[in-house]
Coordinates of C-alpha atoms in Angstrom, one line a residue:
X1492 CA 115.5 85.2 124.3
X1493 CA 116.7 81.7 125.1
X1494 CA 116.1 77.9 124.1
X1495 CA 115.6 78.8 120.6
X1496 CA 115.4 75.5 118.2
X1497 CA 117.2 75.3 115.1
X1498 CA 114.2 73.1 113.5
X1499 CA 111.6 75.4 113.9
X1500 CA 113.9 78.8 113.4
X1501 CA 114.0 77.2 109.9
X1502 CA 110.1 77.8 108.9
X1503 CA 109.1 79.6 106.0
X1504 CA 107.6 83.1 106.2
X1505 CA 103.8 83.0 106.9
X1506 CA 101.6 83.9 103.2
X1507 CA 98.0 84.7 104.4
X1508 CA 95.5 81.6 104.1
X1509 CA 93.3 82.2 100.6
X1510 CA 95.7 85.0 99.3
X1511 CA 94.2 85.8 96.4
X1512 CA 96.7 86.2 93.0
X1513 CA 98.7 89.5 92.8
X1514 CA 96.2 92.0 91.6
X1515 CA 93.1 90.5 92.5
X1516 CA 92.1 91.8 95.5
X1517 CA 94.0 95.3 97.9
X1518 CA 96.0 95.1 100.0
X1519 CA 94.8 96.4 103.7
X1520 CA 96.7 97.4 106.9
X1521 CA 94.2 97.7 109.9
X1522 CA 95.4 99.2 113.4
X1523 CA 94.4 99.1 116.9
X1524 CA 93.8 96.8 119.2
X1525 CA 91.1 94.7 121.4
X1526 CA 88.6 94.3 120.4
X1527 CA 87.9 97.2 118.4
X1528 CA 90.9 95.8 115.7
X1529 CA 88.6 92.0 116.2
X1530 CA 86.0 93.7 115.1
X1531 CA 87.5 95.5 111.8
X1532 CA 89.6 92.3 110.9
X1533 CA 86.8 89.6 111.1
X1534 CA 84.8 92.0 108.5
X1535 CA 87.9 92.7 106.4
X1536 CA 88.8 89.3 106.0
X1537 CA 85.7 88.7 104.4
X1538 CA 86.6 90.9 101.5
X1539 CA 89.9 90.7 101.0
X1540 CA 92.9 88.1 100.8
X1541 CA 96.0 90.4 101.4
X1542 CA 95.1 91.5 105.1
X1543 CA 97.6 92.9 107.4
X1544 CA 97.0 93.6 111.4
X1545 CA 99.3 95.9 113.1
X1546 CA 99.1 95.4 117.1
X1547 CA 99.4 97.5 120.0
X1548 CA 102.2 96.6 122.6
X1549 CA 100.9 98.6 125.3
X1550 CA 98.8 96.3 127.7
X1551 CA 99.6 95.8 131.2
X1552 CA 96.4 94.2 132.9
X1553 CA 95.4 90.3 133.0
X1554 CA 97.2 87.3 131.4
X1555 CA 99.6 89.5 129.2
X1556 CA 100.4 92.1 132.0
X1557 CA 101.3 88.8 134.2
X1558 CA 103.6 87.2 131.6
X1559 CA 104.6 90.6 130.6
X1560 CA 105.9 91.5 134.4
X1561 CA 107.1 87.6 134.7
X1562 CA 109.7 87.0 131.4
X1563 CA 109.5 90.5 130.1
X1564 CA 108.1 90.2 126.9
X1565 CA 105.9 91.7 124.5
X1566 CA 101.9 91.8 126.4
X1567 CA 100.3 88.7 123.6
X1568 CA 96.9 89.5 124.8
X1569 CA 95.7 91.6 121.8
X1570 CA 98.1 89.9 119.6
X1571 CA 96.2 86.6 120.2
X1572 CA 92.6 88.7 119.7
X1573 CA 93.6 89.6 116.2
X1574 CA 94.8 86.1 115.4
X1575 CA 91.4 84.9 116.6
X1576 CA 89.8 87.3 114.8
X1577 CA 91.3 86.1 111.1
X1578 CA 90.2 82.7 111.6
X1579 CA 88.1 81.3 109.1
X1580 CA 84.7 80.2 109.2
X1581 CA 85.1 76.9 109.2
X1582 CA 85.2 74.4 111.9
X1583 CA 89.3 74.2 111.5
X1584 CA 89.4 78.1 112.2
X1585 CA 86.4 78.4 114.7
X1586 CA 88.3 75.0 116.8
X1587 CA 91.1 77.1 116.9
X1588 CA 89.9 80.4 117.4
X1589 CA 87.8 79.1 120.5
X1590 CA 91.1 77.2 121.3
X1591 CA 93.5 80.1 121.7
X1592 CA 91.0 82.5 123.4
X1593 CA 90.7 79.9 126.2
X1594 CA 90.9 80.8 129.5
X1595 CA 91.9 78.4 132.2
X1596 CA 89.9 78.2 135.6
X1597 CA 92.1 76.9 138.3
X1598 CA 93.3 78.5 141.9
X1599 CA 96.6 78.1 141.0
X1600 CA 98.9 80.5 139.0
X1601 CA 97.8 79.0 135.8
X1602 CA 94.2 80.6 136.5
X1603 CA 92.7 83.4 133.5
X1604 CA 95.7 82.5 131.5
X1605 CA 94.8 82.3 128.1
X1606 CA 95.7 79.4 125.5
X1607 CA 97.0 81.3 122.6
X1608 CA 98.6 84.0 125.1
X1609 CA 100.9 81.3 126.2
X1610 CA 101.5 79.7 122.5
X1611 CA 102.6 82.7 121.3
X1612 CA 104.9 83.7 124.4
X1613 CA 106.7 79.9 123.9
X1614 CA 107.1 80.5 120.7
X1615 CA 109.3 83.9 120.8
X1616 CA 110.9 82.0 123.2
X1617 CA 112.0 78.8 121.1
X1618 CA 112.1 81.5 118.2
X1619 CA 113.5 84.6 119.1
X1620 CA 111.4 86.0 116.7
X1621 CA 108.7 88.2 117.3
X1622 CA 107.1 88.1 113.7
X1623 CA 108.6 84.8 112.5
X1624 CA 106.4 83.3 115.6
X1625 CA 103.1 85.0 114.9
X1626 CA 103.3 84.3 111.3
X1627 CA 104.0 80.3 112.7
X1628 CA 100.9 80.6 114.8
X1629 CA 98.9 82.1 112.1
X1630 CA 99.9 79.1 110.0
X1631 CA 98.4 76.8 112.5
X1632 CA 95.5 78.5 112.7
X1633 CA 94.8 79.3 109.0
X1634 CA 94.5 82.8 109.4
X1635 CA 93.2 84.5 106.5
X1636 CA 95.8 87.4 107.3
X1637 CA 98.9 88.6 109.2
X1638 CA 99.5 89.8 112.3
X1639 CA 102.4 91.9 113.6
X1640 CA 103.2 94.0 116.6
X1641 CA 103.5 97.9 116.3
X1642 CA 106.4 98.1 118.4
X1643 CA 109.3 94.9 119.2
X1644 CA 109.6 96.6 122.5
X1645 CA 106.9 97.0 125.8
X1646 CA 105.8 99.8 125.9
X1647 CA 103.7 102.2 129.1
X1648 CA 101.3 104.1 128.4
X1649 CA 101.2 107.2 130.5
X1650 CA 98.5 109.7 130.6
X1651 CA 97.6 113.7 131.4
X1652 CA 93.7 112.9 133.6
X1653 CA 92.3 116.0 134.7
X1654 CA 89.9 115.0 137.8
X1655 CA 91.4 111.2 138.2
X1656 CA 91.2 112.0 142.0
X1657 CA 87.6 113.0 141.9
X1658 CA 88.5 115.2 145.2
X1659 CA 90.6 117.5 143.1
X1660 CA 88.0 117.5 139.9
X1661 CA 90.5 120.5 138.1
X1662 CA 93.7 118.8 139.1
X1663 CA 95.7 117.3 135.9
X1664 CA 97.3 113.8 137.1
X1665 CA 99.6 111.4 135.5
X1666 CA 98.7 107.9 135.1
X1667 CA 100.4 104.9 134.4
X1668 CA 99.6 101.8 132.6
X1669 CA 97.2 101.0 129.8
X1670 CA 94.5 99.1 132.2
X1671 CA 94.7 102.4 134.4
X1672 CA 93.8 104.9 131.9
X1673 CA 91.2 102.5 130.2
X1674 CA 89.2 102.9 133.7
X1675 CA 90.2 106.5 134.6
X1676 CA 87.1 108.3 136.2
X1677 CA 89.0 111.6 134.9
X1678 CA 88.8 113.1 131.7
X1679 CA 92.2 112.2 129.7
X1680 CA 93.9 115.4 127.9
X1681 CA 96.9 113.1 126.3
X1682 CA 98.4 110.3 126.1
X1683 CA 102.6 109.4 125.2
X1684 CA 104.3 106.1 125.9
X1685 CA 107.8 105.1 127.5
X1686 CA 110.3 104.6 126.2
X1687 CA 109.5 107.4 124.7
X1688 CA 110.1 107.4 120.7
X1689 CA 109.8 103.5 120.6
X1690 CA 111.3 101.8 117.4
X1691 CA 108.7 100.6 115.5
X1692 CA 108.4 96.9 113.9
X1693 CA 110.2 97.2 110.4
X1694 CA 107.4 94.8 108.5
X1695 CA 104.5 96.9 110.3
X1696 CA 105.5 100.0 108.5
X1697 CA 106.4 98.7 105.5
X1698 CA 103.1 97.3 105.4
X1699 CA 101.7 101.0 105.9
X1700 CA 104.1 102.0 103.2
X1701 CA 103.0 99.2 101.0
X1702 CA 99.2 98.7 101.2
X1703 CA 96.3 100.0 98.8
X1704 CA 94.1 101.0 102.0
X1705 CA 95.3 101.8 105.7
X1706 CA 91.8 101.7 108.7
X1707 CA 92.4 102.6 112.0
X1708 CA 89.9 102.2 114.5
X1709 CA 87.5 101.2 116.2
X1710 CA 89.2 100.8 119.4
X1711 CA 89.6 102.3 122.7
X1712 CA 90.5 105.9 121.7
X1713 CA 93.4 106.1 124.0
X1714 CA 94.9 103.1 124.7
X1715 CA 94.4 101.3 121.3
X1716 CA 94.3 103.5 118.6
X1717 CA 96.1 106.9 119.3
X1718 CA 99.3 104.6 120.8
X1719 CA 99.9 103.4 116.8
X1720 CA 100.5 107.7 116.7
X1721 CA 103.4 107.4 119.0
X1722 CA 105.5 105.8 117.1
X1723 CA 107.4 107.7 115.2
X1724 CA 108.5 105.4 112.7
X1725 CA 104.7 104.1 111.9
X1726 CA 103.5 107.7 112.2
X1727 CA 105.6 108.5 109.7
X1728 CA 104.6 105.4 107.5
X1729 CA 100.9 107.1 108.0
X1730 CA 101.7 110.5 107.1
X1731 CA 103.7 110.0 103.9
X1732 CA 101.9 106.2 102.4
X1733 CA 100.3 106.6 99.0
X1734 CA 97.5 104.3 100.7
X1735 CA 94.1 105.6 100.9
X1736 CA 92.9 105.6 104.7
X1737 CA 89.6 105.3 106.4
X1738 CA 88.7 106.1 109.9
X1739 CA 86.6 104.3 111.9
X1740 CA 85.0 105.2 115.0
X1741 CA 82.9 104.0 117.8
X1742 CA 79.7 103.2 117.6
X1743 CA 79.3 104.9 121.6
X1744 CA 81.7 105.9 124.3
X1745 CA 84.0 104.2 126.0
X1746 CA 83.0 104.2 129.9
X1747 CA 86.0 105.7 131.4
X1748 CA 88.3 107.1 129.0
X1749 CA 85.8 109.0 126.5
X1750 CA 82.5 109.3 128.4
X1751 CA 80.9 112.0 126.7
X1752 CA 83.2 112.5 124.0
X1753 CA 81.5 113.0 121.0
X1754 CA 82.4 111.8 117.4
X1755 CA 84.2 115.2 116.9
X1756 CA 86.1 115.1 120.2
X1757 CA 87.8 111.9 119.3
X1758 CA 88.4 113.7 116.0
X1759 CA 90.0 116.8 118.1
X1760 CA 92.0 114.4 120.0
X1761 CA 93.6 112.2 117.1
X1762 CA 94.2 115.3 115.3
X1763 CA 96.2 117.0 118.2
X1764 CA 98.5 113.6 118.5
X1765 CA 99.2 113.7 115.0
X1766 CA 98.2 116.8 113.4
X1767 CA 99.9 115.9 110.2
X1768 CA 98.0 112.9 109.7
X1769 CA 94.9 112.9 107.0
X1770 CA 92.6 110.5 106.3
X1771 CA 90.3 109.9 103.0
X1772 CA 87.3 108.4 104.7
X1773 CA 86.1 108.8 108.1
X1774 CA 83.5 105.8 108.7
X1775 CA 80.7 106.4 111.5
X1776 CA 77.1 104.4 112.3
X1777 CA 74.6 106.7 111.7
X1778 CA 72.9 105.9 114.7
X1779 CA 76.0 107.2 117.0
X1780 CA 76.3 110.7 114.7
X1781 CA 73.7 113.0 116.6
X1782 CA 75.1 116.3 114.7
X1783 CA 76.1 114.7 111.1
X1784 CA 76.7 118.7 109.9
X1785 CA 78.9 118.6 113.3
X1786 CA 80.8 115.6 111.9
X1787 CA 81.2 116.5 108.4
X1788 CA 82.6 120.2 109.0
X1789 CA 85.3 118.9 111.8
X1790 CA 86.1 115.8 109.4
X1791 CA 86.8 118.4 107.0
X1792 CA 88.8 120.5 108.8
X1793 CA 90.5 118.2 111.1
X1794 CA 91.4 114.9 109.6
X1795 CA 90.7 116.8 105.4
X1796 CA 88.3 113.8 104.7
X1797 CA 84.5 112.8 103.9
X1798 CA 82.2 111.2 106.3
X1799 CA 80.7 107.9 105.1
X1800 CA 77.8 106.8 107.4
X1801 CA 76.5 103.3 107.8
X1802 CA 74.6 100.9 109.6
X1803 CA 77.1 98.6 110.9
X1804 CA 75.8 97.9 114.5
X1805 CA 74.7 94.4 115.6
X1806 CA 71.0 94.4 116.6
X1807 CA 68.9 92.2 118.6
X1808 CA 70.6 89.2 120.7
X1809 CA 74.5 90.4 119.0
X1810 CA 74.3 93.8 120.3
X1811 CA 75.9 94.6 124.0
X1812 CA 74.9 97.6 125.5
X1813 CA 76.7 99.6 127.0
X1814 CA 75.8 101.8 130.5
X1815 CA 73.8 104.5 128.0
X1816 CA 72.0 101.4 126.2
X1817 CA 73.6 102.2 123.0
X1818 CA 74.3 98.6 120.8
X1819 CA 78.5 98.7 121.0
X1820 CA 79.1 95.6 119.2
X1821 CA 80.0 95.7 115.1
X1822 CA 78.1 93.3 113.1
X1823 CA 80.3 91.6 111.0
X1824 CA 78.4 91.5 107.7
X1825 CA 77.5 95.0 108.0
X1826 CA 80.8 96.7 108.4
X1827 CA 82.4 94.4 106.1
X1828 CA 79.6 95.7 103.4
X1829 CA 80.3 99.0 104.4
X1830 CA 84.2 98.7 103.8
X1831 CA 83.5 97.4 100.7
X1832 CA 81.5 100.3 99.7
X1833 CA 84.4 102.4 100.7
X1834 CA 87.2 100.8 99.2
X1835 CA 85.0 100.8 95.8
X1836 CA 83.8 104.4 95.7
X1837 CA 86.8 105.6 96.8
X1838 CA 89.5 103.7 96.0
X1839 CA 91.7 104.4 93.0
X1840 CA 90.6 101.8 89.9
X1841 CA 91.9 98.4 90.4
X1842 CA 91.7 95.2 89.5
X1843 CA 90.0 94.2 93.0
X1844 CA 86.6 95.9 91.5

């Protein structure tokens, strides 16, 4: 990267806003991305002050595929959803939040850019710095938490669709690029990235290695949450951290990639892209569990965890359907409630209870 500045190369690693002192409150990783991982952080930062988001790098569609195919950097887009996400309540964080997730409307090339896309992209720029940047603009913003990319590297995502070309319904097709196999009309079998066996952000999995509680999910199930799998170096950080880990899924469906999957399919499919990895918890809206005994046996024997259920859906006016009517949005409160539950009755004994 070029035009760094020697001034600004000179700030201070970021220390979350409201870190509470050492001791007083677990530390917690949270991986995906989207707004799945917007959903998880702006209930996690309600209960804890030691919050750490790790990023997919994946995303090729929009603002960040544009800047991404322009000056070949890292896709910000759901970097700058997760910095939105840890802004406070206030009107300092809610300005910025609503600030950086601006979209400009022009019919020039400036049109359905995003604010904090192009912050952040200026910043590696004048930085050189992937992580020193974001922890500058979560500075500005007084984000109650960190955010850092899985992967300092682009990445594809490539995946196996049997029936993409609705024509050939039992013909298996590959294909490209995260926005692609979001919208695939196929059902998707796999998914790997390229390159292949990416290296992954050093801070991200010592994070993993580091924290008292590890949540992946909600996301999309392909294309934000599996992706964290492929990296070897974070998978690993999964496999072997002495962390306790919950897993949170949907509350319905993605249209596209996981029509009809039920919660046990997405199970199946985590499990065969990282058949090593165990979870302690695997967190689920009652509502969106129509065979709990279903769940609980293939939680069991899949992912060798319990099944915590919970009403964490937004109802009324904060719900948005989806095309089967099912509410899709997380209500803040409740799954924030229902973390804290978690973290409590399952966590080992410390000083954060």
């Amino acid at each position: 990267m070029t035009g760094r500045t020697p001034r600004l190369r000179r700030v201070r690693r970021f220390v979350p806003s409201g870190r509470m002192t050492k001791g007083a409150t677990p530390k917690v990783v949270a991986l995906g991305g989207g707004m799945g991982l917007s959903a998880s952080l702006t209930a996690l930062r309600r209960i804890t002050g030691d919050l750490t988001a790790v990023v997919t790098v994946a995303d090729d569609g929009g603002s960040s595929g544009r800047l991404r195919d322009e000056l070949g950097v890292l896709p910000p887009g759901d970097l700058r959803k997760a910095l939105a996400a840890l802004c406070g309540d206030d009107d300092w964080g809610q300005t910025w939040s609503r600030v950086i997730q601006h979209r400009f409307e022009s019919e020039g090339e400036l049109h359905d850019h995003a604010v904090g896309n192009l912050l952040i992209v200026a910043l590696w720029e004048q930085l050189g710095d992937h992580v020193q940047a974001l922890d500058l603009v979560g500075k500005l913003l007084g984000a109650h938490g960190r955010v850092l990319p899985m992967s300092a590297v682009p990445l594809e995502l490539q995946a196996q669709v049997r029936g993409h070309d609705q024509d050939r319904p039992d013909e298996i097709t590959t294909v490209r690029g995260q926005a692609t196999v979001a919208l695939t009309r196929g059902e998707v079998q796999s998914v790997h990235v390229v390159p292949e066996d990416p290296p992954a952000v050093p801070e991200a999995a010592c994070a993993v290695r580091d924290a008292d509680w590890v949540v992946l999910g909600p996301g999309s199930w392909f294309s934000s949450v599996i992706p964290h799998l492929l990296v070897p170096e974070l998978r690993e950080a999964l496999e072997e951290t002495k962390a306790r880990k919950v897993l949170s899924l949907n509350l319905a469906p993605q249209p596209g990639e996981t029509d009809g999957f039920s919660p046990q399919r997405h199970l199946e499919v985590l499990a065969r892209h990282a058949p090593k990895l165990a979870f302690d918890v695997v967190l689920a809206d009652k509502a969106a569990v129509p065979d709990i005994e279903g769940l609980t046996v293939a939680a069991k024997q899949l992912v060798g965890s319990e099944v915590e259920l919970a009403a964490v859906a937004a109802q009324g006016d904060d719900a948005r359907s989806n095309a089967g009517g099912a509410p899709d949005r997380h209500d803040p409160e409740l799954l924030a409630a229902a973390y804290d539950r978690i973290f409590r009755m399952h966590g080992r004994i410390g000083p954060w209870r």
